[in-house]
Amino acid sequence: MDTITTTDGTRIYFKDWGPRDAQPIVFHHGWPLSADDWDAQMMFFLANGYRVIAHDRRGHGRSTQTWTGNEMDTYAADVIELADALDLKNAVHIGHSTGGGEVARYVARSKPGRVAKAVLIGAVPPIMLKTENNPGGLPIEVFDGFRDALVANRAQFFLDVPSGPFYGFNRPGAKVSQGVIENWWRQGMMGGAKAHYDCIKAFSETDFTEDLQQIEVPTFVMHGDDDQIVPYADSAPLSAKLLKNGTLKTYPGFPHGMCTTHPEVINPDLLAFVRT
C-alpha cells in the first residue's frame, strides 16, 4: 500500500523505501510541492542504509485534494496517523519550508519514542507574518499577493516562483536548470488550488513559538542567508534560540531551495547530524 486513509477520510500518499529495521528518516516537503522534492535526499540516505519515507501533504501531490483541513493542526495530525500506521520509532524528521513548520508542530505533539531528532531547513518558524510581536516579519500584503497570483493564473505563478526567487535563479551568475523549474511546476500543478490557497495562510500566519519551546530532541536548523522566500533574519536564528537543544548552521549565499541546488553540501551535513 502506498496510501493511508486518515480518520476524516483523506488519503495520504507516501513513499517508504529501505530496510524496515533501519532507522527511519522522514521528509516533509514545502508548499506547493510533493514528496518528489526530496529525491536527492531520499536516494542519498537510502544508499547509506536508512529507511526513507516521504508523504504528499493533504491537498498536495497524489494525496486527496481536500478543501478543508489545510492548516497546521491537521497537517500534524496526518503525520501522527502516518507514523502510527508505519509504526515509526526513533525517526529523524526533516522539514523544508512549510514542511519545517509541520515538523515543529508534529514533533511537539508526537508520542514518546517516535522521534529521535528533527531538522528544519529554510523553515517558516517561528512565524513569517509581520505582527506586533514579530516586527521583522513580512507584511500581509506579500501573502495576499501570493493568493491573488494563484487565483489569477496558478500555472504561470508556479513557473515564476522557481524561475526566480525559490532557487535564486534570479541572481547574477546563477546556474539555471530548466529541468528543476519544470519539475517544481509539475509537482505544484498536481495539487489542488483550494488546498494551496489555504496553505498560504497556514505557512505564513501560524505561530510556532510554543511548538519550538516544547521540543526536547536535538534539532538542526539549516538556512541559506540569501533565502528570498523565508528571509533568514526573522526565521532560523529566532527558531534556534527558542529550541531547548537547537543547533544553527547558516549557509552563505544559499537560496531557499538549497536542498536541490546544493545537495553535495546539504546531504553530508544532514548525515553527520543524524549519525551524531
Short mmCIF file of C-alpha atoms in Angstrom, two decimals:
data_model
loop_
_atom_site.label_atom_id
_atom_site.label_comp_id
_atom_site.label_asym_id
_atom_site.label_seq_id
_atom_site.Cartn_x
_atom_site.Cartn_y
_atom_site.Cartn_z
CA MET A 1 0.00 0.00 0.00
CA ASP A 2 1.24 3.49 -0.80
CA THR A 3 -1.55 5.42 0.93
CA ILE A 4 -3.16 5.63 4.34
CA THR A 5 -6.66 6.91 4.98
CA THR A 6 -6.96 9.33 7.88
CA THR A 7 -9.85 9.49 10.32
CA ASP A 8 -11.55 12.19 8.22
CA GLY A 9 -11.30 10.07 5.05
CA THR A 10 -8.32 11.83 3.45
CA ARG A 11 -5.94 9.61 1.51
CA ILE A 12 -2.30 10.46 2.22
CA TYR A 13 0.20 9.19 -0.35
CA PHE A 14 3.65 8.17 0.85
CA LYS A 15 6.90 6.56 -0.28
CA ASP A 16 8.60 4.08 2.03
CA TRP A 17 11.92 2.72 0.82
CA GLY A 18 14.67 0.72 2.50
CA PRO A 19 15.09 -1.87 5.25
CA ARG A 20 12.26 -1.95 7.77
CA ASP A 21 14.72 -2.48 10.62
CA ALA A 22 16.79 0.59 9.69
CA GLN A 23 16.36 3.99 11.35
CA PRO A 24 13.59 5.94 9.56
CA ILE A 25 14.30 9.33 8.01
CA VAL A 26 11.02 11.14 7.33
CA PHE A 27 10.90 14.06 4.90
CA HIS A 28 8.30 16.85 4.92
CA HIS A 29 8.06 18.93 1.75
CA GLY A 30 7.41 22.62 1.19
CA TRP A 31 4.49 24.42 -0.45
CA PRO A 32 3.13 23.65 -3.06
CA LEU A 33 5.28 20.61 -3.76
CA SER A 34 5.23 16.88 -3.02
CA ALA A 35 7.38 14.04 -1.73
CA ASP A 36 9.20 14.15 -5.08
CA ASP A 37 11.03 17.28 -3.97
CA TRP A 38 13.18 15.06 -1.73
CA ASP A 39 14.55 12.75 -4.46
CA ALA A 40 18.17 13.82 -3.93
CA GLN A 41 18.00 13.31 -0.17
CA MET A 42 16.00 10.07 -0.26
CA MET A 43 18.40 8.43 -2.70
CA PHE A 44 21.37 9.60 -0.62
CA PHE A 45 20.06 8.27 2.70
CA LEU A 46 18.83 5.05 1.07
CA ALA A 47 22.37 4.46 -0.22
CA ASN A 48 23.63 5.00 3.34
CA GLY A 49 21.44 2.23 4.73
CA TYR A 50 18.48 4.17 6.12
CA ARG A 51 14.74 3.68 5.70
CA VAL A 52 13.43 6.77 3.92
CA ILE A 53 9.83 7.99 3.97
CA ALA A 54 8.16 10.99 2.39
CA HIS A 55 4.48 11.82 2.07
CA ASP A 56 2.42 14.21 -0.01
CA ARG A 57 0.68 16.61 2.38
CA ARG A 58 -3.11 16.63 2.08
CA GLY A 59 -4.14 18.73 -0.90
CA HIS A 60 -0.69 18.28 -2.47
CA GLY A 61 0.73 15.80 -4.97
CA ARG A 62 -1.05 12.46 -5.06
CA SER A 63 -2.96 12.88 -1.80
CA THR A 64 -6.64 13.84 -1.68
CA GLN A 65 -7.31 17.38 -2.92
CA THR A 66 -9.01 18.39 0.30
CA TRP A 67 -10.95 21.61 0.53
CA THR A 68 -10.87 21.53 4.34
CA GLY A 69 -8.21 20.77 6.94
CA ASN A 70 -5.49 22.65 5.13
CA GLU A 71 -3.88 24.04 8.28
CA MET A 72 -1.05 23.07 10.60
CA ASP A 73 -3.00 21.25 13.30
CA THR A 74 -4.47 18.88 10.72
CA TYR A 75 -1.19 18.52 8.85
CA ALA A 76 0.47 17.42 12.10
CA ALA A 77 -2.43 15.09 12.90
CA ASP A 78 -1.99 13.45 9.49
CA VAL A 79 1.69 12.82 10.27
CA ILE A 80 0.73 11.32 13.63
CA GLU A 81 -1.58 8.90 11.80
CA LEU A 82 1.14 8.10 9.24
CA ALA A 83 3.71 7.44 11.96
CA ASP A 84 1.23 5.17 13.74
CA ALA A 85 0.34 3.28 10.57
CA LEU A 86 4.01 2.66 9.72
CA ASP A 87 4.94 2.20 13.40
CA LEU A 88 7.85 4.61 13.07
CA LYS A 89 10.19 4.63 16.07
CA ASN A 90 13.34 6.65 16.74
CA ALA A 91 12.75 8.57 13.50
CA VAL A 92 14.51 11.68 12.26
CA HIS A 93 12.03 14.19 10.83
CA ILE A 94 13.39 16.63 8.24
CA GLY A 95 11.22 19.50 7.03
CA HIS A 96 11.80 22.16 4.39
CA SER A 97 9.95 25.49 4.36
CA THR A 98 6.27 24.74 5.15
CA GLY A 99 7.40 21.22 5.95
CA GLY A 100 9.61 22.69 8.66
CA GLY A 101 6.52 24.12 10.31
CA GLU A 102 4.82 20.76 10.00
CA VAL A 103 7.82 19.09 11.65
CA ALA A 104 7.80 21.58 14.52
CA ARG A 105 4.13 21.04 15.25
CA TYR A 106 4.33 17.26 14.82
CA VAL A 107 7.44 16.77 16.96
CA ALA A 108 5.94 18.92 19.72
CA ARG A 109 2.90 16.62 19.77
CA SER A 110 4.47 13.26 18.92
CA LYS A 111 4.17 10.16 21.07
CA PRO A 112 7.15 9.12 23.20
CA GLY A 113 9.70 7.06 21.26
CA ARG A 114 8.53 8.17 17.82
CA VAL A 115 11.09 10.94 17.25
CA ALA A 116 14.86 10.90 17.79
CA LYS A 117 15.86 14.15 16.11
CA ALA A 118 14.46 16.94 13.93
CA VAL A 119 15.79 19.16 11.15
CA LEU A 120 14.37 22.49 9.97
CA ILE A 121 15.66 23.60 6.55
CA GLY A 122 14.74 27.04 5.22
CA ALA A 123 11.78 26.65 7.53
CA VAL A 124 8.91 29.03 8.23
CA PRO A 125 9.03 29.02 12.08
CA PRO A 126 8.72 30.85 14.35
CA ILE A 127 6.24 32.92 12.25
CA MET A 128 6.58 34.60 8.87
CA LEU A 129 3.92 37.29 9.18
CA LYS A 130 4.77 40.75 10.47
CA THR A 131 2.89 41.31 13.72
CA GLU A 132 3.24 43.43 16.83
CA ASN A 133 5.25 40.61 18.41
CA ASN A 134 7.16 39.88 15.19
CA PRO A 135 8.11 43.26 13.71
CA GLY A 136 10.73 41.72 11.43
CA GLY A 137 8.18 39.61 9.56
CA LEU A 138 6.73 40.09 6.09
CA PRO A 139 3.61 42.26 5.70
CA ILE A 140 0.28 40.59 4.98
CA GLU A 141 0.29 42.22 1.53
CA VAL A 142 3.07 39.84 0.46
CA PHE A 143 0.92 36.80 1.15
CA ASP A 144 -2.19 38.44 -0.27
CA GLY A 145 -0.14 38.84 -3.44
CA PHE A 146 0.59 35.10 -3.43
CA ARG A 147 -3.12 34.36 -3.11
CA ASP A 148 -4.07 36.78 -5.86
CA ALA A 149 -1.45 35.33 -8.23
CA LEU A 150 -2.58 31.78 -7.52
CA VAL A 151 -6.21 32.54 -8.27
CA ALA A 152 -5.44 34.65 -11.34
CA ASN A 153 -3.11 32.19 -13.08
CA ARG A 154 -1.76 29.37 -10.96
CA ALA A 155 0.10 27.78 -13.87
CA GLN A 156 2.10 30.95 -14.58
CA PHE A 157 2.66 31.68 -10.89
CA PHE A 158 4.09 28.18 -10.47
CA LEU A 159 6.60 28.94 -13.23
CA ASP A 160 7.54 32.37 -11.92
CA VAL A 161 8.42 31.20 -8.39
CA PRO A 162 11.00 28.53 -9.30
CA SER A 163 12.34 30.58 -12.22
CA GLY A 164 13.21 33.38 -9.81
CA PRO A 165 13.41 33.55 -6.02
CA PHE A 166 12.92 29.93 -4.92
CA TYR A 167 16.24 28.64 -6.25
CA GLY A 168 17.97 32.00 -6.58
CA PHE A 169 17.87 31.70 -10.36
CA ASN A 170 17.24 35.46 -10.49
CA ARG A 171 20.68 36.17 -9.03
CA PRO A 172 23.55 37.31 -11.30
CA GLY A 173 25.61 34.37 -12.45
CA ALA A 174 23.14 31.75 -11.24
CA LYS A 175 23.33 28.37 -12.94
CA VAL A 176 19.73 27.95 -14.06
CA SER A 177 18.26 24.47 -14.53
CA GLN A 178 15.17 24.36 -16.72
CA GLY A 179 14.53 20.80 -15.55
CA VAL A 180 14.39 21.92 -11.92
CA ILE A 181 11.97 24.72 -12.82
CA GLU A 182 9.69 22.39 -14.75
CA ASN A 183 9.81 19.75 -12.01
CA TRP A 184 8.71 22.36 -9.45
CA TRP A 185 5.84 23.32 -11.79
CA ARG A 186 4.91 19.65 -12.30
CA GLN A 187 4.72 19.00 -8.57
CA GLY A 188 2.76 22.16 -7.89
CA MET A 189 0.18 21.57 -10.58
CA MET A 190 -0.51 18.04 -9.26
CA GLY A 191 -2.04 19.51 -6.11
CA GLY A 192 -5.34 21.26 -5.51
CA ALA A 193 -5.76 25.00 -5.94
CA LYS A 194 -8.01 25.33 -2.88
CA ALA A 195 -5.55 23.49 -0.64
CA HIS A 196 -2.65 25.54 -1.99
CA TYR A 197 -4.59 28.75 -1.39
CA ASP A 198 -5.38 27.79 2.20
CA CYS A 199 -1.83 26.63 2.84
CA ILE A 200 -0.52 30.16 2.23
CA LYS A 201 -2.28 31.21 5.43
CA ALA A 202 -1.00 28.10 7.21
CA PHE A 203 2.65 28.72 6.41
CA SER A 204 2.60 32.49 6.86
CA GLU A 205 0.35 33.12 9.86
CA THR A 206 0.90 30.09 12.09
CA ASP A 207 2.92 30.91 15.20
CA PHE A 208 5.25 28.01 16.08
CA THR A 209 6.83 29.64 19.13
CA GLU A 210 5.25 27.27 21.66
CA ASP A 211 5.96 24.24 19.47
CA LEU A 212 9.66 25.08 19.30
CA GLN A 213 9.80 25.64 23.06
CA GLN A 214 8.26 22.21 23.70
CA ILE A 215 10.65 20.23 21.50
CA GLU A 216 13.12 18.21 23.58
CA VAL A 217 15.02 16.28 20.89
CA PRO A 218 18.18 17.58 19.19
CA THR A 219 17.15 19.87 16.33
CA PHE A 220 19.34 21.08 13.47
CA VAL A 221 18.32 24.44 11.97
CA MET A 222 19.75 24.96 8.46
CA HIS A 223 19.15 28.12 6.44
CA GLY A 224 20.68 29.96 3.49
CA ASP A 225 21.31 33.63 4.15
CA ASP A 226 20.18 34.51 0.60
CA ASP A 227 16.77 32.88 1.10
CA GLN A 228 14.29 35.09 -0.78
CA ILE A 229 11.21 33.10 0.28
CA VAL A 230 11.72 32.74 4.05
CA PRO A 231 14.05 35.61 4.99
CA TYR A 232 16.89 34.41 7.18
CA ALA A 233 16.95 37.06 9.92
CA ASP A 234 13.34 36.52 11.01
CA SER A 235 13.42 32.71 10.95
CA ALA A 236 16.39 30.44 11.63
CA PRO A 237 18.22 32.45 14.34
CA LEU A 238 14.97 33.03 16.21
CA SER A 239 13.99 29.36 15.99
CA ALA A 240 17.38 28.21 17.24
CA LYS A 241 17.05 30.43 20.32
CA LEU A 242 13.61 29.03 21.15
CA LEU A 243 14.72 25.40 20.95
CA LYS A 244 15.99 23.62 24.06
CA ASN A 245 18.53 21.61 22.08
CA GLY A 246 18.94 23.50 18.81
CA THR A 247 21.98 23.93 16.54
CA LEU A 248 22.03 26.60 13.84
CA LYS A 249 24.07 26.42 10.65
CA THR A 250 23.98 29.29 8.18
CA TYR A 251 24.85 28.76 4.51
CA PRO A 252 26.29 31.95 2.93
CA GLY A 253 24.68 32.79 -0.40
CA PHE A 254 22.46 29.70 -0.48
CA PRO A 255 18.84 30.05 -1.70
CA HIS A 256 15.58 28.75 -0.30
CA GLY A 257 15.72 25.59 -2.42
CA MET A 258 19.26 24.71 -1.36
CA CYS A 259 18.49 21.00 -0.93
CA THR A 260 18.09 20.87 -4.71
CA THR A 261 20.74 23.38 -5.75
CA HIS A 262 23.44 22.24 -3.29
CA PRO A 263 22.80 18.59 -2.31
CA GLU A 264 26.54 17.92 -2.28
CA VAL A 265 26.75 20.28 0.73
CA ILE A 266 23.41 19.70 2.43
CA ASN A 267 23.32 15.89 2.32
CA PRO A 268 26.63 15.27 4.13
CA ASP A 269 25.66 17.81 6.79
CA LEU A 270 22.35 16.02 7.31
CA LEU A 271 24.09 12.66 7.54
CA ALA A 272 26.59 13.95 10.08
CA PHE A 273 23.76 15.27 12.26
CA VAL A 274 21.79 12.03 12.03
CA ARG A 275 24.86 9.98 12.99
CA THR A 276 25.91 12.09 15.99
#
